[in-house]
XYZ file of C-alpha atoms in Angstrom:
640
model
C -18.962 -3.130 0.395
C -19.246 0.600 0.377
C -16.229 2.794 0.138
C -14.181 2.651 3.266
C -12.021 5.503 4.406
C -8.409 4.373 4.151
C -5.664 5.586 6.349
C -3.279 7.086 3.887
C 0.405 7.306 4.660
C 2.437 10.452 4.422
C 4.443 9.716 1.318
C 5.864 13.116 0.499
C 8.496 13.408 3.203
C 11.143 15.066 1.126
C 9.889 18.555 1.886
C 10.732 18.006 5.558
C 14.029 18.839 7.145
C 14.289 16.732 10.289
C 17.928 17.620 10.818
C 17.149 21.271 11.451
C 17.771 21.227 15.202
C 17.471 25.020 15.524
C 13.972 24.883 14.078
C 13.006 22.047 16.425
C 14.217 24.034 19.433
C 12.266 27.076 18.292
C 9.096 25.004 18.034
C 9.605 23.794 21.594
C 10.010 27.337 22.897
C 7.176 28.953 20.979
C 3.587 28.435 21.946
C 1.436 26.645 19.424
C -0.184 29.926 18.450
C 3.134 31.686 17.888
C 4.546 28.772 15.880
C 1.532 28.766 13.578
C 1.584 32.554 13.292
C 5.235 32.398 12.241
C 4.260 29.942 9.500
C 1.457 32.242 8.362
C 3.880 35.150 8.104
C 6.351 33.082 6.096
C 3.700 31.775 3.717
C 2.632 35.325 2.903
C 6.170 36.600 2.322
C 7.311 37.740 -1.132
C 10.590 35.839 -0.870
C 10.625 32.322 -2.362
C 12.919 30.993 0.383
C 10.606 32.336 3.107
C 7.558 30.665 1.582
C 9.445 27.411 1.118
C 10.653 27.528 4.721
C 7.104 28.178 5.923
C 5.875 25.116 4.049
C 8.667 23.002 5.545
C 7.696 24.116 9.027
C 4.002 23.529 8.310
C 4.802 19.984 7.148
C 6.524 19.427 10.484
C 3.721 20.980 12.545
C 0.918 18.825 11.128
C 2.657 15.673 12.376
C 1.602 16.648 15.911
C -2.124 16.546 16.673
C -1.995 19.617 18.926
C -0.290 21.718 16.275
C -2.587 20.295 13.600
C -5.642 21.509 15.527
C -4.093 24.946 15.792
C -3.216 24.963 12.080
C -6.880 24.299 11.292
C -8.175 26.811 13.829
C -5.982 29.617 12.508
C -6.987 28.967 8.897
C -3.532 28.132 7.565
C -4.941 26.150 4.626
C -6.584 29.283 3.263
C -3.132 30.891 3.092
C -1.105 27.837 2.007
C -3.415 26.559 -0.751
C -2.859 29.496 -3.159
C 0.829 28.522 -3.215
C -0.208 25.655 -5.498
C -0.259 28.394 -8.133
C 3.030 30.027 -7.125
C 5.409 31.032 -9.898
C 8.246 29.044 -8.308
C 8.083 25.317 -9.051
C 9.813 24.460 -5.757
C 7.086 26.275 -3.804
C 4.311 24.567 -5.780
C 5.937 21.216 -5.073
C 6.338 21.849 -1.350
C 2.766 23.161 -1.068
C 1.314 20.161 -2.907
C 3.263 17.689 -0.755
C 2.358 19.334 2.539
C -1.329 19.721 1.698
C -1.486 16.161 0.392
C 0.025 14.863 3.652
C -2.423 16.949 5.638
C -5.433 15.614 3.708
C -4.309 12.045 4.451
C -4.470 12.439 8.225
C -8.195 12.034 8.873
C -11.565 12.829 7.320
C -12.243 15.766 9.644
C -9.121 17.482 8.331
C -10.397 17.152 4.767
C -13.688 18.737 5.852
C -11.778 21.663 7.351
C -9.689 22.018 4.194
C -12.867 22.186 2.111
C -14.256 24.875 4.417
C -11.053 26.863 3.948
C -11.521 26.814 0.162
C -8.819 24.345 -0.819
C -10.683 23.570 -4.056
C -10.342 26.999 -5.686
C -6.535 27.003 -6.014
C -6.514 23.241 -6.641
C -8.879 23.500 -9.604
C -6.873 26.473 -10.869
C -3.744 24.307 -10.800
C -5.389 21.665 -12.976
C -6.886 24.251 -15.327
C -3.782 26.390 -15.799
C -0.820 24.053 -15.276
C -2.110 20.564 -16.027
C -4.138 21.092 -19.192
C -1.125 21.452 -21.480
C 1.858 20.378 -19.372
C 4.053 17.559 -20.653
C 7.243 16.384 -18.900
C 10.379 17.799 -20.489
C 12.922 14.981 -20.402
C 15.752 17.515 -20.748
C 14.615 19.656 -17.826
C 16.258 19.348 -14.435
C 12.845 20.139 -12.903
C 11.081 17.222 -14.633
C 10.860 15.021 -11.516
C 9.720 17.950 -9.383
C 6.903 18.829 -11.797
C 5.771 15.206 -12.008
C 5.827 14.943 -8.226
C 3.718 18.111 -7.942
C 1.093 16.746 -10.331
C 0.948 13.416 -8.475
C 0.640 15.230 -5.139
C -2.204 17.421 -6.414
C -3.993 14.396 -7.874
C -3.705 12.495 -4.607
C -4.832 15.576 -2.673
C -7.900 15.669 -4.900
C -8.424 11.937 -4.340
C -8.347 12.341 -0.554
C -10.816 15.220 -0.704
C -13.165 13.260 -2.978
C -13.108 10.278 -0.608
C -14.159 12.563 2.245
C -16.449 15.107 0.600
C -19.236 14.860 -1.958
C -18.757 18.581 -2.544
C -15.226 17.918 -3.812
C -16.645 15.484 -6.375
C -19.120 18.141 -7.521
C -16.248 20.605 -7.963
C -14.348 17.953 -9.898
C -17.171 17.760 -12.392
C -18.143 21.433 -12.334
C -14.649 22.639 -13.196
C -14.174 19.917 -15.838
C -11.105 18.448 -14.156
C -12.266 15.073 -15.456
C -11.636 16.429 -18.944
C -7.987 17.045 -18.019
C -7.249 13.528 -16.786
C -7.550 11.433 -19.998
C -4.335 12.849 -21.482
C -2.483 11.635 -18.386
C -3.355 7.996 -19.105
C -0.533 7.821 -21.670
C 2.049 5.761 -19.788
C 4.681 6.331 -22.453
C 4.585 10.100 -21.933
C 3.790 10.502 -18.241
C 5.060 7.296 -16.642
C 3.423 4.627 -14.484
C 3.324 6.663 -11.240
C 1.347 9.477 -12.867
C -1.051 7.100 -14.624
C -1.651 5.183 -11.381
C -2.414 8.412 -9.470
C -4.957 9.508 -12.106
C -6.632 6.085 -12.154
C -6.892 6.085 -8.354
C -8.672 9.427 -8.482
C -10.999 8.378 -11.293
C -11.825 5.138 -9.478
C -13.194 7.085 -6.514
C -14.616 10.131 -8.290
C -16.973 8.350 -10.693
C -18.462 5.843 -8.252
C -22.224 6.427 -7.907
C -21.827 9.488 -10.149
C -23.677 8.837 -13.456
C -22.604 12.038 -15.218
C -18.952 11.489 -14.315
C -19.224 7.843 -15.391
C -20.436 8.822 -18.834
C -17.840 11.570 -19.221
C -14.960 9.239 -18.352
C -16.390 6.520 -20.582
C -16.631 8.925 -23.521
C -13.201 10.493 -23.012
C -11.095 7.565 -21.797
C -12.532 4.317 -23.138
C -9.713 3.631 -25.605
C -6.961 4.542 -23.134
C -8.484 2.240 -20.492
C -8.647 -0.658 -22.937
C -5.006 -0.096 -23.872
C -3.991 -0.119 -20.198
C -5.910 -3.349 -19.607
C -4.054 -5.039 -22.465
C -0.565 -4.136 -21.190
C 1.861 -7.041 -20.979
C 3.948 -7.883 -17.935
C 3.630 -9.017 -14.331
C 5.639 -6.280 -12.612
C 3.716 -4.830 -9.623
C 3.625 -1.383 -11.259
C 1.949 -2.869 -14.352
C -0.513 -4.967 -12.349
C -1.411 -1.915 -10.232
C -2.297 0.071 -13.358
C -4.246 -2.828 -14.901
C -6.150 -3.386 -11.648
C -7.020 0.292 -11.305
C -8.061 0.455 -14.971
C -10.321 -2.559 -14.363
C -11.897 -0.780 -11.396
C -12.512 2.382 -13.411
C -14.105 0.385 -16.254
C -16.443 -1.365 -13.811
C -17.372 1.950 -12.195
C -18.197 3.452 -15.599
C -20.857 0.712 -15.766
C -22.343 1.744 -12.450
C -20.534 -1.083 -10.719
C -22.547 -3.718 -12.612
C -19.819 -5.789 -14.262
C -22.340 -8.013 -16.059
C -23.234 -5.129 -18.384
C -19.842 -5.645 -20.034
C -19.359 -8.190 -22.859
C -18.686 -11.639 -21.385
C -15.149 -11.900 -22.793
C -14.281 -8.428 -21.497
C -15.748 -9.251 -18.084
C -13.707 -12.468 -17.897
C -10.574 -10.539 -18.872
C -11.127 -8.108 -16.006
C -11.730 -10.857 -13.439
C -8.590 -12.630 -14.713
C -6.594 -9.435 -14.121
C -7.902 -9.247 -10.554
C -7.042 -12.915 -10.013
C -3.505 -12.403 -11.324
C -3.011 -9.419 -9.038
C -4.194 -11.439 -6.052
C -1.899 -14.319 -6.972
C 1.224 -12.349 -6.054
C 2.684 -13.683 -2.799
C 2.806 -10.581 -0.615
C 4.243 -12.482 2.336
C 7.159 -13.834 0.318
C 7.867 -10.385 -1.118
C 7.863 -8.843 2.372
C 10.121 -11.588 3.706
C 12.566 -10.859 0.904
C 12.610 -7.093 1.405
C 12.891 -7.426 5.201
C 16.182 -9.292 4.748
C 17.629 -6.107 3.223
C 16.208 -3.689 5.798
C 18.894 -2.388 8.203
C 18.528 -3.656 11.766
C 19.239 -2.059 15.116
C 22.932 -2.331 15.986
C 24.535 -2.945 19.371
C 24.228 0.728 20.275
C 20.465 0.582 19.829
C 20.482 2.579 16.592
C 19.429 1.668 13.087
C 22.241 1.555 10.590
C 21.828 3.846 7.576
C 22.196 2.464 4.090
C 24.018 4.570 1.504
C 24.681 4.621 -2.201
C 23.658 1.641 -4.302
C 22.383 -0.377 -1.315
C 19.973 2.418 -0.402
C 18.753 2.684 -3.999
C 18.146 -1.074 -4.240
C 16.173 -1.097 -0.979
C 14.104 1.921 -2.044
C 13.281 0.189 -5.319
C 12.248 -3.007 -3.498
C 10.085 -1.106 -1.022
C 8.364 0.780 -3.844
C 7.669 -2.478 -5.677
C 6.182 -4.120 -2.574
C 4.127 -1.003 -1.902
C 2.708 -1.117 -5.433
C 1.896 -4.798 -4.997
C -0.027 -4.119 -1.798
C -1.865 -1.174 -3.392
C -2.862 -3.343 -6.352
C -4.090 -6.172 -4.133
C -6.044 -3.810 -1.904
C -7.842 -2.318 -4.904
C -8.507 -5.778 -6.389
C -10.076 -6.888 -3.119
C -12.221 -3.751 -2.914
C -13.392 -4.248 -6.507
C -14.412 -7.849 -5.810
C -16.163 -6.840 -2.592
C -18.069 -4.180 -4.520
C -19.054 -6.686 -7.214
C -20.600 -8.873 -4.503
C -22.267 -6.069 -2.555
C -23.540 -4.413 -5.741
C -25.553 -7.532 -6.468
C -26.567 -7.609 -2.807
C -28.030 -4.114 -3.024
C -30.662 -5.238 -5.533
C -33.940 -4.773 -3.682
C -35.489 -7.693 -5.475
C -32.948 -9.984 -3.863
C -32.318 -8.170 -0.623
C -34.048 -9.496 2.417
C -33.795 -6.124 4.142
C -32.453 -5.757 7.656
C -31.661 -8.710 9.852
C -34.893 -8.420 11.793
C -36.865 -9.415 8.699
C -35.042 -12.717 8.386
C -37.707 -14.552 10.347
C -40.152 -13.954 7.499
C -37.646 -15.254 4.932
C -37.469 -18.946 5.692
C -33.868 -20.089 5.491
C -32.811 -16.760 3.984
C -34.749 -17.543 0.822
C -36.516 -14.803 -1.098
C -39.845 -15.374 -2.816
C -39.807 -13.689 -6.221
C -43.377 -14.640 -6.975
C -42.493 -17.787 -8.873
C -39.872 -19.636 -6.907
C -37.668 -19.201 -3.902
C -34.189 -17.842 -4.505
C -31.287 -18.531 -2.207
C -29.298 -15.496 -1.134
C -26.176 -17.274 -2.395
C -27.726 -17.360 -5.888
C -27.525 -13.568 -6.207
C -24.429 -13.503 -8.389
C -24.963 -14.159 -12.081
C -23.700 -17.632 -13.066
C -20.900 -16.289 -15.285
C -19.398 -14.344 -12.374
C -19.887 -17.262 -10.019
C -18.160 -19.588 -12.453
C -15.231 -17.182 -12.867
C -14.860 -16.719 -9.099
C -14.836 -20.470 -8.483
C -12.583 -21.443 -11.411
C -10.029 -18.715 -10.619
C -10.179 -19.519 -6.878
C -10.880 -15.912 -5.993
C -11.950 -16.731 -2.447
C -8.782 -18.693 -1.698
C -6.653 -15.851 -3.054
C -8.416 -13.253 -0.918
C -8.123 -15.476 2.166
C -4.365 -15.692 1.565
C -4.165 -11.890 1.515
C -5.709 -11.834 4.999
C -2.562 -13.510 6.329
C 0.228 -11.237 7.549
C 3.931 -12.068 7.181
C 5.668 -13.632 10.178
C 5.778 -11.555 13.343
C 9.531 -10.975 13.133
C 9.154 -9.672 9.564
C 6.404 -7.294 10.646
C 8.597 -6.034 13.506
C 11.516 -5.353 11.139
C 9.261 -3.441 8.743
C 7.749 -1.442 11.595
C 11.059 -0.378 13.139
C 12.734 0.956 9.982
C 11.330 4.339 8.944
C 11.656 3.600 5.239
C 9.502 0.448 5.491
C 6.853 1.718 7.920
C 4.600 2.529 4.966
C 4.713 -1.137 3.883
C 3.897 -2.193 7.457
C 0.794 0.012 7.480
C -0.304 -1.186 4.058
C -0.049 -4.803 5.181
C -2.426 -4.072 8.053
C -4.831 -2.297 5.718
C -4.700 -5.167 3.230
C -5.577 -7.663 5.962
C -8.567 -5.595 7.059
C -9.822 -5.148 3.487
C -9.443 -8.878 2.825
C -11.559 -9.715 5.876
C -14.244 -7.245 4.858
C -14.308 -8.829 1.410
C -14.521 -12.324 2.923
C -17.519 -11.098 4.903
C -19.211 -10.132 1.624
C -18.225 -13.289 -0.235
C -19.418 -15.716 2.461
C -23.057 -14.844 1.806
C -22.529 -14.792 -1.964
C -20.728 -18.012 -2.854
C -22.328 -21.434 -2.366
C -20.911 -23.168 0.658
C -19.123 -25.704 -1.585
C -17.081 -22.817 -2.975
C -15.969 -21.982 0.577
C -14.676 -25.431 1.447
C -17.973 -26.833 2.678
C -19.305 -26.548 6.227
C -15.910 -27.457 7.670
C -14.270 -24.780 5.543
C -16.653 -22.114 6.820
C -16.090 -23.321 10.372
C -12.350 -22.873 9.849
C -12.993 -19.320 8.628
C -14.902 -18.701 11.860
C -12.095 -20.125 13.999
C -9.363 -18.150 12.196
C -11.304 -14.902 12.524
C -11.902 -15.687 16.193
C -8.159 -15.955 16.774
C -7.725 -12.429 15.439
C -10.451 -11.157 17.749
C -9.852 -13.047 20.984
C -6.229 -14.173 20.930
C -4.523 -10.898 20.045
C -4.192 -7.763 22.122
C -4.720 -5.550 19.093
C -5.672 -1.890 19.162
C -6.497 -2.046 15.449
C -10.254 -1.573 15.778
C -10.828 -1.725 12.017
C -9.246 -5.178 11.949
C -11.294 -6.415 14.906
C -14.520 -5.038 13.447
C -13.913 -6.765 10.110
C -12.928 -10.035 11.835
C -16.076 -10.019 13.998
C -18.158 -9.385 10.883
C -16.568 -12.489 9.333
C -17.360 -14.546 12.444
C -20.960 -13.428 12.302
C -21.294 -14.150 8.576
C -19.647 -17.581 8.918
C -22.061 -18.749 11.601
C -24.968 -17.378 9.604
C -23.787 -19.441 6.625
C -23.556 -22.610 8.728
C -26.992 -21.922 10.186
C -28.445 -21.428 6.715
C -26.902 -24.595 5.295
C -27.383 -26.924 8.249
C -30.646 -25.355 9.461
C -29.070 -25.306 12.886
C -28.221 -29.014 12.869
C -24.470 -29.401 13.349
C -24.530 -32.785 15.035
C -23.528 -34.696 11.919
C -20.387 -32.688 11.244
C -19.721 -32.223 14.990
C -18.293 -28.744 14.449
C -18.654 -27.504 17.994
C -18.281 -30.837 19.799
C -15.045 -29.801 21.519
C -16.297 -26.391 22.592
C -16.546 -25.964 26.358
C -17.919 -23.257 28.625
C -14.377 -22.009 29.093
C -14.186 -21.254 25.352
C -17.460 -19.353 25.563
C -16.176 -17.441 28.589
C -13.198 -16.141 26.590
C -15.611 -14.682 24.021
C -17.857 -13.176 26.677
C -14.926 -11.480 28.396
C -13.896 -10.014 25.043
C -17.388 -8.607 24.461
C -17.621 -7.280 28.017
C -14.392 -5.315 27.570
C -15.173 -4.068 24.057
C -15.473 -0.293 23.762
C -16.562 -0.088 20.097
C -20.345 -0.384 19.535
C -19.942 -1.779 16.000
C -17.742 -4.577 17.314
C -20.044 -5.256 20.292
C -22.979 -5.524 17.910
C -21.216 -8.076 15.716
C -20.093 -10.130 18.693
C -23.492 -10.145 20.398
C -25.179 -11.328 17.214
C -22.417 -13.868 16.638
C -22.697 -15.557 20.045
C -26.480 -15.538 19.648
C -26.084 -17.463 16.382
C -23.699 -19.824 18.118
C -26.335 -20.542 20.755
C -28.937 -21.054 18.024
C -26.748 -23.707 16.378
C -26.911 -25.678 19.639
C -30.717 -25.624 19.853
C -31.181 -28.652 17.567
C -28.458 -30.573 19.416
C -29.637 -30.125 22.981
C -27.901 -31.995 25.780
C -26.650 -31.018 29.209
C -23.533 -29.264 27.871
C -25.209 -27.352 25.047
C -28.065 -26.325 27.350
C -25.545 -24.872 29.797
C -23.883 -22.973 26.926
C -27.216 -21.543 25.744
C -28.102 -20.470 29.295
C -24.704 -18.856 29.773
C -24.972 -16.919 26.508
C -28.558 -15.859 27.246
C -27.717 -14.548 30.708
C -24.742 -12.685 29.307
C -26.740 -10.997 26.527
C -29.402 -9.965 29.046
C -26.714 -8.582 31.353
C -25.130 -6.614 28.498
C -28.520 -5.318 27.396
C -28.986 -3.606 30.768
C -25.539 -1.990 30.454
C -25.807 -0.924 26.817
C -26.046 2.804 26.110
C -26.398 2.659 22.316
C -30.031 1.922 21.484
C -29.203 0.199 18.193
C -26.772 -2.202 19.903
C -29.421 -2.880 22.552
C -31.862 -3.599 19.713
C -29.332 -5.994 18.145
C -29.004 -7.840 21.466
C -32.770 -8.157 21.926
C -33.289 -9.150 18.292
C -30.671 -11.860 18.806
C -32.628 -13.235 21.774
C -35.883 -13.139 19.805
C -34.235 -15.166 17.015
C -32.779 -17.632 19.508
C -35.961 -18.258 21.470
C -38.355 -18.290 18.530
C -37.630 -22.026 18.374
C -40.218 -24.011 20.313
C -37.475 -26.340 21.584
C -36.212 -23.481 23.752
C -39.307 -23.153 25.964
C -37.785 -25.033 28.902
C -34.529 -23.075 28.679
C -36.511 -19.814 28.494
C -38.306 -20.778 31.692
C -35.010 -21.736 33.347
C -33.371 -18.334 32.685
C -36.654 -16.429 33.402
C -36.465 -14.922 29.931
C -39.982 -13.465 29.815
C -39.618 -11.600 33.111
C -36.261 -10.145 32.099
C -37.429 -9.098 28.644
C -40.494 -7.480 30.212
C -38.138 -5.240 32.207
C -36.117 -4.371 29.095
C -39.132 -3.505 26.886
C -39.741 -0.006 28.349
C -35.992 0.628 28.516
C -35.469 0.232 24.771
C -38.636 2.229 24.098
C -37.322 5.162 26.137
C -33.863 4.967 24.578
C -35.444 4.946 21.118
C -37.206 8.221 21.947
C -33.964 9.749 23.234
C -31.692 8.572 20.388
C -33.585 9.505 17.228
C -30.600 10.548 15.105
C -29.517 7.207 13.740
C -28.501 5.904 10.316
C -31.432 4.485 8.369
C -30.489 0.827 8.860
C -30.217 1.333 12.620
C -33.564 3.110 12.758
C -35.240 0.199 10.978
C -33.684 -2.308 13.383
C -34.685 -0.334 16.491
C -38.225 0.263 15.216
C -38.679 -3.409 14.365
C -37.458 -4.625 17.758
C -39.595 -2.097 19.674
C -42.600 -3.357 17.718
C -41.806 -7.089 17.866
C -40.655 -7.398 21.476
C -44.089 -7.108 23.194
C -45.593 -9.603 20.755
C -42.722 -12.016 21.336
C -43.034 -11.701 25.143
C -46.760 -12.504 24.912
C -46.097 -15.487 22.627
C -43.321 -16.955 24.764
C -45.230 -16.373 27.992
C -48.099 -18.439 26.591
C -45.725 -21.234 25.554
C -44.021 -21.375 28.954
C -47.332 -21.415 30.821
C -48.172 -24.684 29.082
C -45.087 -26.487 30.386
């Protein structure tokens, strides 16, 4: 699984002043342009209070999309970023928090920040302030300085996740040489160490020079972090991140590590994933203040507030650790998958790879044999798949509602949603990697398909990332069943209770889907479902196949994205390549309808040339194969 852009929460809220009603009224009166211009004037003032006030107002403005657009248009970042080097620590702290929050909003914002030269003052901060700074335990500004460093590190992380140029700057200005000293948890504390590890984890991926530099400068510190004792979420977060950095220093190939070291790392990931996130969230929700009779949330004070804040931080660290563990495992699987010697290429080539088996010149190799046996053994013995599946389960609905309503726990609510999505994406990777026995057998994979289907078709969710990952799981699960059973599901009777009404629910969901990635997954998935019925033909299954075929043909005529159209047609080619489908093909007039679609996809392919490489390959293959398939099937039908 490649790196996925994560929605990052705005953590640094303390620079905001939401109780300033006069300021709120002023923002309502001023136009967007005037409000932003006022901020620009304040940021350029000589007075510390003016600059601090300008940063407070800027932090408030970027929470509104309209003001955010204006902030970007008027080049506010170019003026605010140099305040990271301001002589006043309070200004540096406010600037770092505001810019960090801004970088967490969306990738396009990070691009704009790069264009407005955010990296120059940021690298100056690390070179001038961070190279020699050590927290002074006697200073009243200790927490502020630590917070500023963490904010700047997370700002850098967000930029690196969005921009390859930021990673080049990171290496060019030798910021990676600054980070190793911050891996001393005894001096800098767990929050600082975790922030540095997060940044390293992202910055060195697919970056050989950075990998070697971190390996040379930080190897001993990383080993010490991995050997830390304790099961507190803060400790497990650091150990998990350290494990991820170590793997990335090896180019993502964990098997290059000594076997005992590799097993230690996988054990750390397993321990992190063993924490019961649902139980922890249930516990913390019982302490979250609820809405009173007047419709307002009660405010906790004193010791109660401190206890709740500590619990929320602990749960947040747990969720962060589990998310990273899941991403590391997904990358371990997909890293092996990227090996060209084992990769069957795009889906359209699968017809030439009988049963998804790859000929290496000597013997055929199952796709599920890609992982080295030592990793496979560790995954199975430590029940990695079961642990990841458990992380795909959200707490009870009432718990989620409590966490969503209270401002202090909204971050946990968002992280739970992200964790679920990441877990599903990882399951998608693992399904093709583990042998089916490690997934609970055919019935276990069928259950995975059903559970993912409930997320897709039984929830009115606007979380498109979740739906996309769940549809990918559905597609992978059916592909696994098809591979194992060779389409013959009669013995295990998996789909015996499925009726046309069940199919109709899926078709309605696809018809209403606005996201091309999700439509593509669903079209391929229902095509696989139809293919599983081909070897078990009877009146009911024939009706299902006809219904699915007619639907895919209908959608093909409506589809605007050429690569989704290609996916739909490729699905039909796979389905009707079986000779047993000749009579059904004649019944639905498949050849005539595909003949109409052939010039349509050809024209769309000419019009939509700017496509990612994998989409181009798919479209090109379908455009080439479709006429040959029509000729072949026409000949078969004529013999009926």
